[in-house]
Backbone as JSON Lines, residues from 0, in Angstrom:
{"i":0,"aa":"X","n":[0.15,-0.39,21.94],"ca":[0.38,0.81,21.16],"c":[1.49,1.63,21.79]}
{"i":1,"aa":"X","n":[2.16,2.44,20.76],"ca":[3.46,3.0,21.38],"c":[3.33,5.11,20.31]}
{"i":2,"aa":"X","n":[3.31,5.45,21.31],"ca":[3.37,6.84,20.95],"c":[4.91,7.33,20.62]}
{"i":3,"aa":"X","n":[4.97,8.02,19.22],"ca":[6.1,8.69,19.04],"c":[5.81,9.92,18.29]}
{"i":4,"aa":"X","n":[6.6,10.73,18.65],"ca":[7.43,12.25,18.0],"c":[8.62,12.25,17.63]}
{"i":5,"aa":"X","n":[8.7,13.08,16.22],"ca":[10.04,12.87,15.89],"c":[10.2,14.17,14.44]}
{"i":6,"aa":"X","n":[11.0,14.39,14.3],"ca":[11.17,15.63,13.32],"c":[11.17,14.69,11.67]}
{"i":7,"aa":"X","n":[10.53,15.49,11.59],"ca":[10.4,15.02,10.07],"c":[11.69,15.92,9.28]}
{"i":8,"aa":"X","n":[12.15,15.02,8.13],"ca":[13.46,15.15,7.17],"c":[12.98,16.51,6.52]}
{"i":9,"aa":"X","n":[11.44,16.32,6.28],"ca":[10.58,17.33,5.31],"c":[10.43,19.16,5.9]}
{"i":10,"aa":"X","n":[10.52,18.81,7.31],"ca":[10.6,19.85,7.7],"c":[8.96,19.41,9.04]}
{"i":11,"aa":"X","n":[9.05,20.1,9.95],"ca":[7.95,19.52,11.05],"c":[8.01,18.71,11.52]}
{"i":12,"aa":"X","n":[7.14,17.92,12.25],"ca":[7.37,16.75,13.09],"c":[6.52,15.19,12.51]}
{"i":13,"aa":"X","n":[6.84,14.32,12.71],"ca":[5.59,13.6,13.33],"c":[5.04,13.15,14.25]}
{"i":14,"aa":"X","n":[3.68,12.94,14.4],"ca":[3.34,12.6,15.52],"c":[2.43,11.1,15.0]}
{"i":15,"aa":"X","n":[2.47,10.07,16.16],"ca":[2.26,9.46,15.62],"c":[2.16,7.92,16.39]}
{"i":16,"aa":"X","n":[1.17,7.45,16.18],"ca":[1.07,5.65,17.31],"c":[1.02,4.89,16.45]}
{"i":17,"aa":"X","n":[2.46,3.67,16.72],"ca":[2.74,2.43,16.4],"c":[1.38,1.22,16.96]}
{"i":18,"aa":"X","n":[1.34,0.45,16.27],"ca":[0.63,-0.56,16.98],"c":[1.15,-1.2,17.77]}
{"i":19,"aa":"X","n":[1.96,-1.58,16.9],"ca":[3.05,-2.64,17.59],"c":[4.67,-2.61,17.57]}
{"i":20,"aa":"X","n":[5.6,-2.14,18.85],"ca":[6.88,-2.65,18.37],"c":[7.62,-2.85,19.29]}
{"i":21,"aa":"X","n":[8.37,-4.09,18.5],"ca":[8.47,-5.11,19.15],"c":[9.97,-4.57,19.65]}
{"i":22,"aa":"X","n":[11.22,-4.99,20.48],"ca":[12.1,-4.59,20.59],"c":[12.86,-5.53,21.28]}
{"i":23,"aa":"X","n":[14.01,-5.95,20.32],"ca":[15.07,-7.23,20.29],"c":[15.88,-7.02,21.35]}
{"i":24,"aa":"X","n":[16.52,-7.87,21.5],"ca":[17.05,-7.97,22.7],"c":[18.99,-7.23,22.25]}
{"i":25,"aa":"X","n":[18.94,-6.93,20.95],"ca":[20.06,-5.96,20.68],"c":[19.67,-4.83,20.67]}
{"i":26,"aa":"X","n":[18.42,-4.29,21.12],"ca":[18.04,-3.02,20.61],"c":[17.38,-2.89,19.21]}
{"i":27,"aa":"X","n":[17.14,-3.31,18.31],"ca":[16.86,-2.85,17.03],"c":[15.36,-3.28,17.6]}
{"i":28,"aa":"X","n":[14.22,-2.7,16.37],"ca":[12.95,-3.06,16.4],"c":[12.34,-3.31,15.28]}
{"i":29,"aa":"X","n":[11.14,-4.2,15.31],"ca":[10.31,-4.59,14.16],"c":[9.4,-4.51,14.76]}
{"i":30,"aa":"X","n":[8.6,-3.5,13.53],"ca":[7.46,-2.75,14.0],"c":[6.37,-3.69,12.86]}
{"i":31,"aa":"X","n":[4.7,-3.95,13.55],"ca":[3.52,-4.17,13.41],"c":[2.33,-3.52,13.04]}
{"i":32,"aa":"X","n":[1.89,-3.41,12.03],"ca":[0.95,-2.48,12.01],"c":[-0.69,-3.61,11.84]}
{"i":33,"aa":"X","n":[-1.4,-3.36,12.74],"ca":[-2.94,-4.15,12.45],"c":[-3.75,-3.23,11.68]}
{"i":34,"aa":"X","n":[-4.57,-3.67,10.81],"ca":[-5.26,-3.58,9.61],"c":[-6.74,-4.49,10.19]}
{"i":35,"aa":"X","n":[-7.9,-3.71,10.31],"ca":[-8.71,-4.47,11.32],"c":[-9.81,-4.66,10.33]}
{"i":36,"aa":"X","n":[-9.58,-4.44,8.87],"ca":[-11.01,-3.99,7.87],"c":[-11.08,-5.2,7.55]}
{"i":37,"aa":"X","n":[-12.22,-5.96,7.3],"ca":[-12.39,-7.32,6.85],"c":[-11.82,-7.31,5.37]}
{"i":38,"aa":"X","n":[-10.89,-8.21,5.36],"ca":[-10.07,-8.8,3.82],"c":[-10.49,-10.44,3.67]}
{"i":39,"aa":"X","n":[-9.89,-10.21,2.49],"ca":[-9.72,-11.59,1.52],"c":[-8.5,-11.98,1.58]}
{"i":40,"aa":"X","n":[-7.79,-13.31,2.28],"ca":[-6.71,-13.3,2.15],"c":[-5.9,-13.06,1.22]}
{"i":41,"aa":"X","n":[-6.63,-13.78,-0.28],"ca":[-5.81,-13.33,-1.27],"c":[-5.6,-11.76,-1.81]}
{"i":42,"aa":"X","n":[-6.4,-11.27,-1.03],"ca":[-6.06,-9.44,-1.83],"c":[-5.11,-9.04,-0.34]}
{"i":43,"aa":"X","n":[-4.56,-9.46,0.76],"ca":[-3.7,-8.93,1.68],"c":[-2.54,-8.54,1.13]}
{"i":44,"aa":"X","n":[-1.5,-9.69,0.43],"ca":[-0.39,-8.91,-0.16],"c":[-0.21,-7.73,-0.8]}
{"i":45,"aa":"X","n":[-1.52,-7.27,-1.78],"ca":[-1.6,-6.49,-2.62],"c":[-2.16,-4.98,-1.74]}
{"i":46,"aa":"X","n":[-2.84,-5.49,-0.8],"ca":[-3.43,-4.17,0.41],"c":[-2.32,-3.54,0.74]}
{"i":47,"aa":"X","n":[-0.9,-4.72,1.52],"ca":[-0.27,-3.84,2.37],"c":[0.26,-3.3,1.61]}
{"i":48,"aa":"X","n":[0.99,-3.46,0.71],"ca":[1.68,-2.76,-0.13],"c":[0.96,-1.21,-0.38]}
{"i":49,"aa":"X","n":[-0.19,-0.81,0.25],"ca":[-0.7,0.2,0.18],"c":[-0.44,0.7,1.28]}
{"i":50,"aa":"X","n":[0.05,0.3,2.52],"ca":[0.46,1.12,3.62],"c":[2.16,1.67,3.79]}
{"i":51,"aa":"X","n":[2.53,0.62,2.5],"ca":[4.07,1.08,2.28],"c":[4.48,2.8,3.02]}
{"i":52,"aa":"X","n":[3.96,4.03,2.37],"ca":[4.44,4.98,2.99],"c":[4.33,5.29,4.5]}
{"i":53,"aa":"X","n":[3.02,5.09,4.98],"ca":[2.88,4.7,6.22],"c":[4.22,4.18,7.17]}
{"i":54,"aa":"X","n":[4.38,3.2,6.64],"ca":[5.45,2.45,7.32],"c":[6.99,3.24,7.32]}
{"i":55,"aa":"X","n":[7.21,4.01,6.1],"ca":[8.25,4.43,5.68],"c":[8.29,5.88,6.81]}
{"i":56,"aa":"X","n":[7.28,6.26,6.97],"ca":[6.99,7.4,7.86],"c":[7.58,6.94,9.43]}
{"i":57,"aa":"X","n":[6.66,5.61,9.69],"ca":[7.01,5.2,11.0],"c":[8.81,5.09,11.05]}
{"i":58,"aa":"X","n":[9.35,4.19,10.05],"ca":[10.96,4.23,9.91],"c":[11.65,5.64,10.08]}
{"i":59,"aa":"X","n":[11.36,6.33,9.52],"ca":[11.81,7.51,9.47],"c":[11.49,7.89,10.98]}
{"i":60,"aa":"X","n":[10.94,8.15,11.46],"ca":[10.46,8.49,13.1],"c":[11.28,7.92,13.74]}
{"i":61,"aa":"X","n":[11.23,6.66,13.99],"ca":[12.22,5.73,14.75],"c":[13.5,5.91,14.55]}
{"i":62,"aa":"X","n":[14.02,6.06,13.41],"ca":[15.37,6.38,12.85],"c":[15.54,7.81,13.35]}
{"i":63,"aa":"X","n":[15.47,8.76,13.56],"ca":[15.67,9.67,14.22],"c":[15.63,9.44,15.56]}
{"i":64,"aa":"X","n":[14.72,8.96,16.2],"ca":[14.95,8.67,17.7],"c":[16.18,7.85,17.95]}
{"i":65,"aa":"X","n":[16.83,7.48,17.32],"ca":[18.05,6.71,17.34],"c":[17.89,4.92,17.23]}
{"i":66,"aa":"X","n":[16.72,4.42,16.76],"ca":[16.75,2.79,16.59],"c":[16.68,2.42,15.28]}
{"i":67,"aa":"X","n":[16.98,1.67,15.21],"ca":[17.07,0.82,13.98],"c":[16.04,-0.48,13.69]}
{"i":68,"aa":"X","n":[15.58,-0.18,12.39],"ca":[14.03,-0.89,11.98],"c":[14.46,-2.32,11.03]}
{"i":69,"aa":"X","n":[14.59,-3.33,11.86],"ca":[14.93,-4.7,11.17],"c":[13.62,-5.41,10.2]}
{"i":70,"aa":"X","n":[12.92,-5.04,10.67],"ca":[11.7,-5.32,9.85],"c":[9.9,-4.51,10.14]}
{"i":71,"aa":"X","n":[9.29,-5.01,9.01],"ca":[8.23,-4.15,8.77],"c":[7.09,-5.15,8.57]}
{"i":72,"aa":"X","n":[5.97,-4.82,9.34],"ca":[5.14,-6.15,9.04],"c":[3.72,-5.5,8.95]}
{"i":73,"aa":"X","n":[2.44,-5.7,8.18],"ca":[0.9,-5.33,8.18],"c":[0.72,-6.78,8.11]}
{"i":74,"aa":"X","n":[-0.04,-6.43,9.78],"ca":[-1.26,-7.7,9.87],"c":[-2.5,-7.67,10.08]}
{"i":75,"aa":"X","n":[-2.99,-8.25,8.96],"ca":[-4.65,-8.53,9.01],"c":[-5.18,-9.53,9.88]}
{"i":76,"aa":"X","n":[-5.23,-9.11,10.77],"ca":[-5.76,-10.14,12.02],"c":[-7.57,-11.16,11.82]}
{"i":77,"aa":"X","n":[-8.31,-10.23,10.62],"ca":[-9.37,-10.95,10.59],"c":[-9.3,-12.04,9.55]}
{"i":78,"aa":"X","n":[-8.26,-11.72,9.03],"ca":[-8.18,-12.87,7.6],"c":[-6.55,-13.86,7.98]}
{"i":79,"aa":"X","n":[-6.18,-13.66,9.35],"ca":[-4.64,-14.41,9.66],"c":[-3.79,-14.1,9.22]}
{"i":80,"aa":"X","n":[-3.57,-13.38,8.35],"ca":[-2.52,-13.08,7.23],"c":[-1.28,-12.22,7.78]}
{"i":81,"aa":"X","n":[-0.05,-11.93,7.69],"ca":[1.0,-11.03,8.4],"c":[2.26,-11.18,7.04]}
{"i":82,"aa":"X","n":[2.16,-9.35,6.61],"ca":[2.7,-9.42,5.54],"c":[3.71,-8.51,5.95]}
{"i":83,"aa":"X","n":[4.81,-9.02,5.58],"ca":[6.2,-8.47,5.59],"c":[6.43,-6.99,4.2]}
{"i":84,"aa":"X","n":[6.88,-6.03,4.48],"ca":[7.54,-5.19,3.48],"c":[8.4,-4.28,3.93]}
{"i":85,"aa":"X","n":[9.2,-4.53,2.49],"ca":[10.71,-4.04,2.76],"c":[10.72,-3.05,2.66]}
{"i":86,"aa":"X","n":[11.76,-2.26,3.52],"ca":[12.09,-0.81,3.47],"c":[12.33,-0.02,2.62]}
{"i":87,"aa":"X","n":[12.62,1.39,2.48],"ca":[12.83,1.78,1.12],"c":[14.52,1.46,0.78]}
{"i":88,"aa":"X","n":[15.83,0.89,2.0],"ca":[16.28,1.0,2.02],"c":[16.81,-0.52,1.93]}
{"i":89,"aa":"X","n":[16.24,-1.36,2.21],"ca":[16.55,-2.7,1.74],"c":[15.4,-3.75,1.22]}
């Protein structure tokens, strides 16, 4: 887990712990989020897509601290599953 602060666009801050992130060997990062609630694999795609803002929050955080977010991933560790979603920006 990785603790961050960072000013929000909206006005205030966030505060806020990553699960996971990972950090390339250029600097950029792809961040992890675990999802620990027992799923169905087949309803995972359709879950993460519910943490979309979540994630968009974490981007935004990071992007102010000055890194850059190559990718975005929710993994359901009880059902194996690791679902990729795209930014609001690509």
């Amino acid at each position: 887990e990785t603790s961050a602060t960072a000013a929000r666009s909206a006005g205030g801050n966030w505060n806020g712990t990553l699960d996971l992130l990972l950090e390339l060997p250029d600097g950029d990062v792809v961040v992890v989020d675990h999802k620990s609630a027992p799923r169905r694999r087949a309803t995972c795609e359709t879950k993460a897509k519910q943490y979309a803002a979540q994630l968009d929050a974490y981007d935004e955080m990071l992007v102010a601290l000055g890194r850059t977010v190559v990718s975005r991933w929710i993994h359901f560790p009880l059902a194996g599953v690791v679902d990729e979603l795209q930014s609001p920006s690509g």
